[in-house]
Short mmCIF file of C-alpha atoms in Angstrom, two decimals:
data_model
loop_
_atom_site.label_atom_id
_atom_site.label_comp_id
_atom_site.label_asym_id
_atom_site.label_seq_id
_atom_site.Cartn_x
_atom_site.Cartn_y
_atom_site.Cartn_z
CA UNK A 1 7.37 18.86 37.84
CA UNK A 2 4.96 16.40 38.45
CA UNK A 3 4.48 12.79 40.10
CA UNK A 4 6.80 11.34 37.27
CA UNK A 5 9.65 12.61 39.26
CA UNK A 6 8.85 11.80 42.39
CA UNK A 7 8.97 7.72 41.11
CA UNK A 8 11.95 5.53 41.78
CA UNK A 9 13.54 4.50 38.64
CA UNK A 10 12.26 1.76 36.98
CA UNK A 11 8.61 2.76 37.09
CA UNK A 12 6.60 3.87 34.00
CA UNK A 13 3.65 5.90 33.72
CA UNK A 14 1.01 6.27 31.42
CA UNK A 15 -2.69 6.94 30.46
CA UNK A 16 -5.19 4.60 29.75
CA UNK A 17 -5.84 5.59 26.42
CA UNK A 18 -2.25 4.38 25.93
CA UNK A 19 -2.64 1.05 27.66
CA UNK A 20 -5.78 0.05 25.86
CA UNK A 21 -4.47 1.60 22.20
CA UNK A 22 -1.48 -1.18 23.04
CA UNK A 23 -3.21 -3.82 24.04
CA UNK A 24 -5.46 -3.70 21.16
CA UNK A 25 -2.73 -3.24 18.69
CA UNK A 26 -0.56 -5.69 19.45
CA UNK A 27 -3.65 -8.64 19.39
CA UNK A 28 -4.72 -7.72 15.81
CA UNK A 29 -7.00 -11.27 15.10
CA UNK A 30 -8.29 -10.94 11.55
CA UNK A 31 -11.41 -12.40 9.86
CA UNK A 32 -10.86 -14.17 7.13
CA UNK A 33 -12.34 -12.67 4.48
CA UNK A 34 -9.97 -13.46 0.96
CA UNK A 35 -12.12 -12.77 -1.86
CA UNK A 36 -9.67 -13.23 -4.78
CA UNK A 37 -6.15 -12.61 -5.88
CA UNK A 38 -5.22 -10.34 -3.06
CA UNK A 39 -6.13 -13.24 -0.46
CA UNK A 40 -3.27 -15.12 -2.07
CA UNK A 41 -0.75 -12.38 -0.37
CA UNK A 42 -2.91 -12.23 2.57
CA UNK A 43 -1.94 -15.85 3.27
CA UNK A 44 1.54 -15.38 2.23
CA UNK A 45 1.79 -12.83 5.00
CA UNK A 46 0.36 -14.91 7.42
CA UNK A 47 3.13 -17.20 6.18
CA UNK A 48 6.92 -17.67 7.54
CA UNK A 49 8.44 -15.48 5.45
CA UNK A 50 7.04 -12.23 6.60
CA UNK A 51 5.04 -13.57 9.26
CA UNK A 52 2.51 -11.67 10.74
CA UNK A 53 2.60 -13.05 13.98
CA UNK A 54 5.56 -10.69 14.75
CA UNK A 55 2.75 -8.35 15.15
CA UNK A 56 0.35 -10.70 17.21
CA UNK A 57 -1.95 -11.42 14.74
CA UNK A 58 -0.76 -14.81 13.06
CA UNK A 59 -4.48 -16.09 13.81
CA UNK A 60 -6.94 -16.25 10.77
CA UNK A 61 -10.24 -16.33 12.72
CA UNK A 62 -12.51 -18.36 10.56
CA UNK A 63 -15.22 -16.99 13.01
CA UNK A 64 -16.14 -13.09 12.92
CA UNK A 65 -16.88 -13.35 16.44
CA UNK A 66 -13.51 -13.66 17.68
CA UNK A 67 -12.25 -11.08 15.14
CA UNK A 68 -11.41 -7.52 15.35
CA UNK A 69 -9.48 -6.86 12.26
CA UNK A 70 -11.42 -7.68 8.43
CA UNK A 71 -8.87 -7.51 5.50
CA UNK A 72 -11.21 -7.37 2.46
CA UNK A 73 -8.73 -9.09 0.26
CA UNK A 74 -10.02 -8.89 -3.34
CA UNK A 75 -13.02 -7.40 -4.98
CA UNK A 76 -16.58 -7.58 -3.88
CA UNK A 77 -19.02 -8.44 -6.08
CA UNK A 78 -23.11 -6.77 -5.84
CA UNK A 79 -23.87 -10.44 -4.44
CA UNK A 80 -21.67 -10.47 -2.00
CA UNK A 81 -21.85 -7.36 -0.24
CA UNK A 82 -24.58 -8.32 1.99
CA UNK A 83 -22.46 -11.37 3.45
CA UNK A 84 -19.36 -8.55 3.88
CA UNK A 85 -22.08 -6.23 6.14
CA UNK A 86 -22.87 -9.64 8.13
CA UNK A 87 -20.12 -10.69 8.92
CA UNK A 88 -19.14 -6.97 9.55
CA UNK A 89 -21.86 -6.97 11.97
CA UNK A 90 -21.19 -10.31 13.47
CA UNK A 91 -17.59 -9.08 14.45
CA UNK A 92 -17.35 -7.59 18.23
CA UNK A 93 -16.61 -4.13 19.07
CA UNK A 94 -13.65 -2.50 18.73
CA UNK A 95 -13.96 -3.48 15.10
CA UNK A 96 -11.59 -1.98 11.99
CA UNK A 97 -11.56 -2.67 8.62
CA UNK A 98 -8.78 -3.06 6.05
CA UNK A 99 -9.37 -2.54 2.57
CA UNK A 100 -6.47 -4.70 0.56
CA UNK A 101 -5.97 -3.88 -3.60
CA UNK A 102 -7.78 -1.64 -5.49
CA UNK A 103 -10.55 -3.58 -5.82
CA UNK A 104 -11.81 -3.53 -2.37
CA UNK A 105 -10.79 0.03 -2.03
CA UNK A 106 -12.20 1.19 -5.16
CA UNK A 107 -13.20 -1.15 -7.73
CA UNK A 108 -10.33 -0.37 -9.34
CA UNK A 109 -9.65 -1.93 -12.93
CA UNK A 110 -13.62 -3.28 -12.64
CA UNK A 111 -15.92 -0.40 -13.12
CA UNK A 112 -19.05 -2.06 -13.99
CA UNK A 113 -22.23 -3.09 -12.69
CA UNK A 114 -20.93 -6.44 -11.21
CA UNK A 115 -18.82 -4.68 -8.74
CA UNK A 116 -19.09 -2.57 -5.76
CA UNK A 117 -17.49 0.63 -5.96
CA UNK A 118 -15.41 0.40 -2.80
CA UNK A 119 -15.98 -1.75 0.35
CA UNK A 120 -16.69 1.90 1.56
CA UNK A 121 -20.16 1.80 0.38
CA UNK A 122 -21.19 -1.26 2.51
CA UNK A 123 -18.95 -0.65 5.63
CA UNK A 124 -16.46 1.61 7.27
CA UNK A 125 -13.04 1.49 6.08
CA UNK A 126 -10.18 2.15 8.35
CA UNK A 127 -6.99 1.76 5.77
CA UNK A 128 -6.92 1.89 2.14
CA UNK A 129 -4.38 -0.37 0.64
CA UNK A 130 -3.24 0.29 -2.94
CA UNK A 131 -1.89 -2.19 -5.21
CA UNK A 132 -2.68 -4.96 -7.88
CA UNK A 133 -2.53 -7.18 -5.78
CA UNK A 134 -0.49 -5.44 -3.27
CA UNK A 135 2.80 -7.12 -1.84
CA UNK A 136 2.74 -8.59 2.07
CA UNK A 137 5.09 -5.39 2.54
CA UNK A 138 2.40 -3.66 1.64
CA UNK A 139 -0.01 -5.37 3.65
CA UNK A 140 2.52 -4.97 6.52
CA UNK A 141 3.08 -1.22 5.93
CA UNK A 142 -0.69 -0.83 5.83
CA UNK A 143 -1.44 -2.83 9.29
CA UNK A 144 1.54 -0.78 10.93
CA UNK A 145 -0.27 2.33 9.66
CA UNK A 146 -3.51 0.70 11.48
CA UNK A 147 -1.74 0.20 14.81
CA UNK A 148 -0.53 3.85 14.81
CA UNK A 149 -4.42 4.81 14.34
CA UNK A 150 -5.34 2.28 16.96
CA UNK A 151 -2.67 3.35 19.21
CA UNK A 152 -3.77 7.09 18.98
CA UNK A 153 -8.15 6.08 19.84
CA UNK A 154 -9.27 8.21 22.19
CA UNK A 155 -11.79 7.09 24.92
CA UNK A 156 -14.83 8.76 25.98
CA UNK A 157 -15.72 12.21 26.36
CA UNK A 158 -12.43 12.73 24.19
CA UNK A 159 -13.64 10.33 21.60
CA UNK A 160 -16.89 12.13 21.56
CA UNK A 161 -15.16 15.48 21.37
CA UNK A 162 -12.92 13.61 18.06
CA UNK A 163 -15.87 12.71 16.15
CA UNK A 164 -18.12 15.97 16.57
CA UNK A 165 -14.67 17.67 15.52
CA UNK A 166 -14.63 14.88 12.27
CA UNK A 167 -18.09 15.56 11.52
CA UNK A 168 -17.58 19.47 11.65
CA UNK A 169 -14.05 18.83 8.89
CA UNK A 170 -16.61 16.44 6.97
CA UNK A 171 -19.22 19.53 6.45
CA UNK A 172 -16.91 22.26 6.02
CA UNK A 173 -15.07 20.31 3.37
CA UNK A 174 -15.28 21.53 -0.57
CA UNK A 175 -17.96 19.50 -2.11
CA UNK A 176 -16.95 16.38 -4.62
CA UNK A 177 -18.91 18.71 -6.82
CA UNK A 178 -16.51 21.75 -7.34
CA UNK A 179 -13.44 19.15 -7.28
CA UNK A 180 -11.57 18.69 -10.18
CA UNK A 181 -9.94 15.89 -11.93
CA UNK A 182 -10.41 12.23 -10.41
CA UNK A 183 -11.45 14.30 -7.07
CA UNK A 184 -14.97 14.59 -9.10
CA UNK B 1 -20.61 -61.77 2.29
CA UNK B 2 -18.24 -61.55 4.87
CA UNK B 3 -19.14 -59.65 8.04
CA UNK B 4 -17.69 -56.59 8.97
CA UNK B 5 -15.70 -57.66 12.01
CA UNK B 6 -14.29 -60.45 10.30
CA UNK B 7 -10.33 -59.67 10.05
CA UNK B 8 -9.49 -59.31 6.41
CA UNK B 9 -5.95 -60.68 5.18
CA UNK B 10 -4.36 -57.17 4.43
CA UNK B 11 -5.71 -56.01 8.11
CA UNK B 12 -3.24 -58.52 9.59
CA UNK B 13 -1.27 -57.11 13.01
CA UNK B 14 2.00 -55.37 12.01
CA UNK B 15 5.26 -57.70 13.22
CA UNK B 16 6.68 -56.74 16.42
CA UNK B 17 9.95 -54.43 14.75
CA UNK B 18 7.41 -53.02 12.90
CA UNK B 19 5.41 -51.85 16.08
CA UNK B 20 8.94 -50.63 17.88
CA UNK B 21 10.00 -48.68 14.60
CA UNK B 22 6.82 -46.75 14.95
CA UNK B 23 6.71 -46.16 18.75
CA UNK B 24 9.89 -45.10 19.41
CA UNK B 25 11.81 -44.57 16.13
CA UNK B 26 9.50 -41.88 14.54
CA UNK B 27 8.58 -39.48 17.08
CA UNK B 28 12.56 -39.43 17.06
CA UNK B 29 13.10 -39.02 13.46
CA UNK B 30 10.09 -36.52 13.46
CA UNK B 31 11.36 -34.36 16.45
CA UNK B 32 14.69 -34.41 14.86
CA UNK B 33 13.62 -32.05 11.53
CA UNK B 34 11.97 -29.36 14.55
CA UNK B 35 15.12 -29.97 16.23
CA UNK B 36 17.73 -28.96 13.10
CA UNK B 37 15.29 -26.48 11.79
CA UNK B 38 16.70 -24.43 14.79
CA UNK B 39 19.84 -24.63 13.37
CA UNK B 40 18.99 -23.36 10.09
CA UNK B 41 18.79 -19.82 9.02
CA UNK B 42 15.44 -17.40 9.49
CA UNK B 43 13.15 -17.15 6.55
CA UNK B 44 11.68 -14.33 8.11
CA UNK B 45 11.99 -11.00 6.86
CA UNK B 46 12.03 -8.40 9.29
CA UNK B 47 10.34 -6.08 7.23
CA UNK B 48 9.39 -2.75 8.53
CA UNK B 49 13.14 -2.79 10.39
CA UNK B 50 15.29 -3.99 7.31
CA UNK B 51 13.45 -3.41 4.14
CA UNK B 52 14.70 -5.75 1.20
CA UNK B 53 15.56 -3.59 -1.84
CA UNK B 54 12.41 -4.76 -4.51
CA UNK B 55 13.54 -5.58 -7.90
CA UNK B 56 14.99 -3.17 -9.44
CA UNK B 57 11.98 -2.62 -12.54
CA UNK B 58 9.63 -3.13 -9.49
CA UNK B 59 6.05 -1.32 -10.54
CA UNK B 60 5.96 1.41 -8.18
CA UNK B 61 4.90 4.57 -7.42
CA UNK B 62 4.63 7.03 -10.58
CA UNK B 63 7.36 10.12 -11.07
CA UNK B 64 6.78 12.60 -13.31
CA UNK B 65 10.63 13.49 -14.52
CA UNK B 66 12.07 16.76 -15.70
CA UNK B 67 15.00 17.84 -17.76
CA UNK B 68 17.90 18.28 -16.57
CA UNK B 69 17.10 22.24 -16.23
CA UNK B 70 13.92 21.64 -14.53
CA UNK B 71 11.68 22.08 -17.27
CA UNK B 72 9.02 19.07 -16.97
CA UNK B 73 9.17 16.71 -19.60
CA UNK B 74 5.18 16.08 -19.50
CA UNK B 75 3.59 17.71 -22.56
CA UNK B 76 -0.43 16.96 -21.28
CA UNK B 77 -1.04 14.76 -24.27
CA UNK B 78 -2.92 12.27 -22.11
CA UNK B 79 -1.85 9.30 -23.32
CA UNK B 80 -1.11 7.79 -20.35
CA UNK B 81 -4.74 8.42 -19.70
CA UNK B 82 -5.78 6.65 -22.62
CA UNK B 83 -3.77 3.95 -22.28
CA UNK B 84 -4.66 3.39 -18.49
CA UNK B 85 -6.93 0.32 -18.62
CA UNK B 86 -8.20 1.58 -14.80
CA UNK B 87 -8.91 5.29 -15.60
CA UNK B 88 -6.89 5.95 -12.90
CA UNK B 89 -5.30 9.15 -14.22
CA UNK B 90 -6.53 12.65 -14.99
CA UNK B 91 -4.27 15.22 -17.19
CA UNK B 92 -5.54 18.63 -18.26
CA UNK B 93 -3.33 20.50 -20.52
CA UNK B 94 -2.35 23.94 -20.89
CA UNK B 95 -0.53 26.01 -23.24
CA UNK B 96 3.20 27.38 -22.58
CA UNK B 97 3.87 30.88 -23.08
CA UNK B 98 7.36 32.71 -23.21
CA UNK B 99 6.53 34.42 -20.18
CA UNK B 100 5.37 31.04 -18.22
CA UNK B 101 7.12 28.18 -19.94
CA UNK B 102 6.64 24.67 -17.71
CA UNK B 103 7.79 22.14 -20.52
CA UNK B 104 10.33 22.63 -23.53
CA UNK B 105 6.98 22.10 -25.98
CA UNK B 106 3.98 23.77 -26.97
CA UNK B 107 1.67 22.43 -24.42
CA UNK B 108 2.37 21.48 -20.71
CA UNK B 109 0.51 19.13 -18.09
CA UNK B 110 -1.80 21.65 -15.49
CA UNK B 111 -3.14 19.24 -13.98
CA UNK B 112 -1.91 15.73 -13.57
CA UNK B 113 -3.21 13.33 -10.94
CA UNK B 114 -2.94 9.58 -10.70
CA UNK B 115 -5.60 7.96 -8.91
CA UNK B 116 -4.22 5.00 -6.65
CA UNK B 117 -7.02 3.38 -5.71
CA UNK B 118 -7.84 2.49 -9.40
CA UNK B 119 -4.00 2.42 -10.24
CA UNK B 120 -3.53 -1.37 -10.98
CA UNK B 121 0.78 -0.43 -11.57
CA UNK B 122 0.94 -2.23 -14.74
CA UNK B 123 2.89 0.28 -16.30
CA UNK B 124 0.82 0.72 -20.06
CA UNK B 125 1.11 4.52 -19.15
CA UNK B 126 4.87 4.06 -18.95
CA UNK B 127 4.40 2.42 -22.45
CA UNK B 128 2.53 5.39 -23.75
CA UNK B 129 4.66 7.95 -22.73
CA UNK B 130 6.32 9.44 -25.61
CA UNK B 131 8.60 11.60 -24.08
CA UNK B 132 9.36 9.06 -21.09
CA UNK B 133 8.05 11.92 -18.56
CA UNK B 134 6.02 9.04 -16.91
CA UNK B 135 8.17 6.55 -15.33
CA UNK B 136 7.89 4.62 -11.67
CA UNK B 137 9.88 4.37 -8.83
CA UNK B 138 10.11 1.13 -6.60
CA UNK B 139 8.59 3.33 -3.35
CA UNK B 140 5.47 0.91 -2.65
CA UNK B 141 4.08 1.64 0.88
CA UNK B 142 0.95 4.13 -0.56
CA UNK B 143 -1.43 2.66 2.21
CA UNK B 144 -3.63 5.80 3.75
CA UNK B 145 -7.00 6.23 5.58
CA UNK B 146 -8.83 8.58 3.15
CA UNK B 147 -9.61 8.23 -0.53
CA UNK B 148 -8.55 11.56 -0.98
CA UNK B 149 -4.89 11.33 -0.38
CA UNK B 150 -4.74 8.55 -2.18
CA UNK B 151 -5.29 11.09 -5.06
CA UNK B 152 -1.80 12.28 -5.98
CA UNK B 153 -1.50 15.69 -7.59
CA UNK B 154 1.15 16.07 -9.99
CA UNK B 155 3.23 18.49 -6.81
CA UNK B 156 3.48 14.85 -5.34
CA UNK B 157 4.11 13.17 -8.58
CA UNK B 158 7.42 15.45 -10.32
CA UNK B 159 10.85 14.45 -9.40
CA UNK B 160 12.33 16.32 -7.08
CA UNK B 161 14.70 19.26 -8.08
CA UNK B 162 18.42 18.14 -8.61
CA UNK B 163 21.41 20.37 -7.89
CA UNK B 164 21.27 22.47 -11.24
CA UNK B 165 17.82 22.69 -11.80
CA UNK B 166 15.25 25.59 -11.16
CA UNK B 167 11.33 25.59 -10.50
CA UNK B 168 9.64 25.94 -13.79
CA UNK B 169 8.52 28.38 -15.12
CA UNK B 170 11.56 29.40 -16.85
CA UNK B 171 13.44 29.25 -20.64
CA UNK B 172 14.62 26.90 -21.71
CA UNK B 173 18.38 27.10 -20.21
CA UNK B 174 20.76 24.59 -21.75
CA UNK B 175 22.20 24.39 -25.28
CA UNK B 176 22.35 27.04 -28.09
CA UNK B 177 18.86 25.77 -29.92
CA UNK B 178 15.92 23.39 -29.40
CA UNK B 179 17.71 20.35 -30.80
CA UNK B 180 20.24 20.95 -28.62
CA UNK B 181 18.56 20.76 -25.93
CA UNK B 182 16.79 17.49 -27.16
CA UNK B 183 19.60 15.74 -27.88
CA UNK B 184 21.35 16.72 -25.12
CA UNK B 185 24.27 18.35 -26.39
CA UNK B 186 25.37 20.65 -23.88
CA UNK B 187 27.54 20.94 -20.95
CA UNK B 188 26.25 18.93 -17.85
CA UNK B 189 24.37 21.85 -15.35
CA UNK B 190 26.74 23.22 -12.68
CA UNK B 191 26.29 20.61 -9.46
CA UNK B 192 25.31 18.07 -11.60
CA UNK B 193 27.42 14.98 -10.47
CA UNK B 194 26.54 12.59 -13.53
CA UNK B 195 29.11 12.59 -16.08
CA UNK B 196 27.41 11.71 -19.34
CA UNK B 197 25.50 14.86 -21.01
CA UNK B 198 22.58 12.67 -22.36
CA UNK B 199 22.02 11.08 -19.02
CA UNK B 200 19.19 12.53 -17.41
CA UNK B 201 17.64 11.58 -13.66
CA UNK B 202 14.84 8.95 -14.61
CA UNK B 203 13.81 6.77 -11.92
CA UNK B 204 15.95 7.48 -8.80
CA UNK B 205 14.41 4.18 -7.36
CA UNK B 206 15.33 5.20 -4.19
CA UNK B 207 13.71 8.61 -4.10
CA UNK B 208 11.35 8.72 -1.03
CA UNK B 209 8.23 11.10 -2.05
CA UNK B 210 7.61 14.28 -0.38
CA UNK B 211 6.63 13.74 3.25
CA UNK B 212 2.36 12.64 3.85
CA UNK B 213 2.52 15.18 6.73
CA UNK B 214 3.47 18.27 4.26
CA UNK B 215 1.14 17.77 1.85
CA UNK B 216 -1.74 17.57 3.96
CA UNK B 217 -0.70 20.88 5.73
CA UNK B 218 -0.77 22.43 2.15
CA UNK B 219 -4.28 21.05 1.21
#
């Protein structure tokens, strides 16, 4: 059909969108951002037992600078939101977030005025993790889930062409007013 | 006072086996734990390639169960919404009619959704449940990228349908009367492969949910 079969054997080909989605995927470095309960199984993943570092990513950076992953691990209180958007900021691009528990995703059990509602108000989220505090499987499943995404980024003109199609979705969507239930 | 250079009594030079057992003997005896470890089995579980079963009362994801006709068991009495300390879930009930009959009651859930971004999975709704419609499964790996799926609608929530059982609505199909069919006393449904009458399928642990993919296609 194409060049593919004109190769010798033993020779791969592919774009690179697919080269670059790899190589950032399998170098996950995440900030260390462990905010409460949930940093507790942060660490345990990190840990022998399930051991991140099958995945590349057994380094903690204490410094945002040389991180590209942020697992907000635990809730985030009104005072500290402004330190999450620095050190957001402070962290080089390509940048994703991870929102671990309910609390960082949502507030979860704590809605009150000492809380933010959801990391989502203060930065982007990439993956919303479940759970009270969620196990490392969990944590796993949710950075394997974050690799597919990563692995499927489009470059470029195509990126551009992904987000003006995102934003289009985004304003044709039903508003949260005429949802029902918890969609509210 | 006694200057600082001065060499104080318990700062004395260590004897000369002394100095040998820490030059040579240690690194040994310390390489040697690295070197056995080697020999000793992984700790390491290889997680998203062998997946250890979780305990088996693990707090997982919610199912919503049905009898063993397929009539739902939820009644839309929103308990479990009162008990939830995280306001995570949302019931609106409706009333059964002959012609549309969901549940064996009066009054069926319409709507049921669990919120898992509030859900904490301590199980008080399980607690509250007063027919036991509510129970959870040990599936666990709920991570998404939108807030919105991580809404489940009660289609994602109800127990799949066994051999023997039809989509509601429908009568109430088993036994002669109503206490019959509470208690159970009838013959087991045709294709129904557990023995015991009274047995009914709560918490198939193992059940996977219905797949992310279809459900966003139906939104």
């Amino acid at each position: 059909m194409g060049i593919e079969e004109k190769l010798p054997s033993g020779v791969l080909l592919t774009t690179v969108e697919g080269v670059a989605g790899y190589m950032r995927k399998a170098s996950f470095w995440p900030a260390t951002f462990g905010l409460a309960c949930c940093a507790i199984e942060m660490m345990t993943s990190g840990g022998p037992r399930y051991d991140t570092g099958r995945f590349g990513m057994e380094v903690f950076r204490a410094s945002p600078r040389q991180a590209d992953l942020m697992i907000v691990a635990g809730r985030v209180s009104q005072k500290m939101a402004p330190v999450l958007r620095q050190i957001y900021d402070q962290m080089a691009e390509p940048k994703w977030v991870l929102a671990m528990g309910v609390c960082a995703s949502s507030g979860g059990m704590f809605n009150n005025y000492a809380i933010v509602q959801g990391v989502d108000h203060v930065v982007p989220v990439d993956m919303y993790l479940p759970g009270c505090p969620p196990r490392p499987e969990m944590l796993i499943d949710a950075i394997l889930k974050l690799h597919d995404q990563v692995q499927s980024t489009k470059f470029g003109a195509n990126r551009a062409k992904q987000v003006a199609e995102l934003e289009t979705a985004a304003l044709n969507a039903v508003p949260t007013s005429d949802q029902k239930g918890l969609m509210r | 006072m006694s200057s600082p250079h001065e060499p104080q009594p318990d700062e004395a030079q260590p004897s000369f086996t002394t100095q040998l057992k820490e030059q040579l003997w240690d690194p040994v005896a310390g390489f040697g734990v690295t070197f056995r470890t080697m020999f000793r089995k992984v700790v390491t579980e290889e997680y998203p390639k062998v997946k250890k079963p979780t305990a088996p009362r693990f707090h997982g994801r919610h199912q919503l169960n049905r009898y063993p006709d397929g009539l739902e068991k939820c009644i839309g009495c929103e308990l479990c919404a009162w008990a939830c300390p995280a306001d995570a879930i949302y019931v609106e009930g409706a009333q059964n009619t002959e012609d549309e009959r969901y549940s064996p009651g009066e009054r069926y859930g319409a709507v049921y959704q669990i919120n898992y971004l509030r859900c904490i999975l301590c199980g008080l709704c399980i607690e509250a449940c007063p027919t036991r419609a509510l129970t959870m499964t040990n599936f666990y790996e709920l991570a998404d990228d939108n807030r919105e799926a991580l809404i489940y609608e009660k289609s994602e929530l109800l127990a799949p349908l066994l051999p023997g059982m039809e989509q509601p609505p429908h009568a109430m199909l088993l036994g002669e009367d109503e206490g019959d069919y509470y208690r159970g006393m009838f013959a087991p449904p045709p294709g129904d492969r557990a023995a015991a009458p009274t047995s009914t399928p709560e918490t198939s642990s193992a059940t996977p949910p219905a797949p992310r993919t279809a459900r966003k296609a139906a939104r």
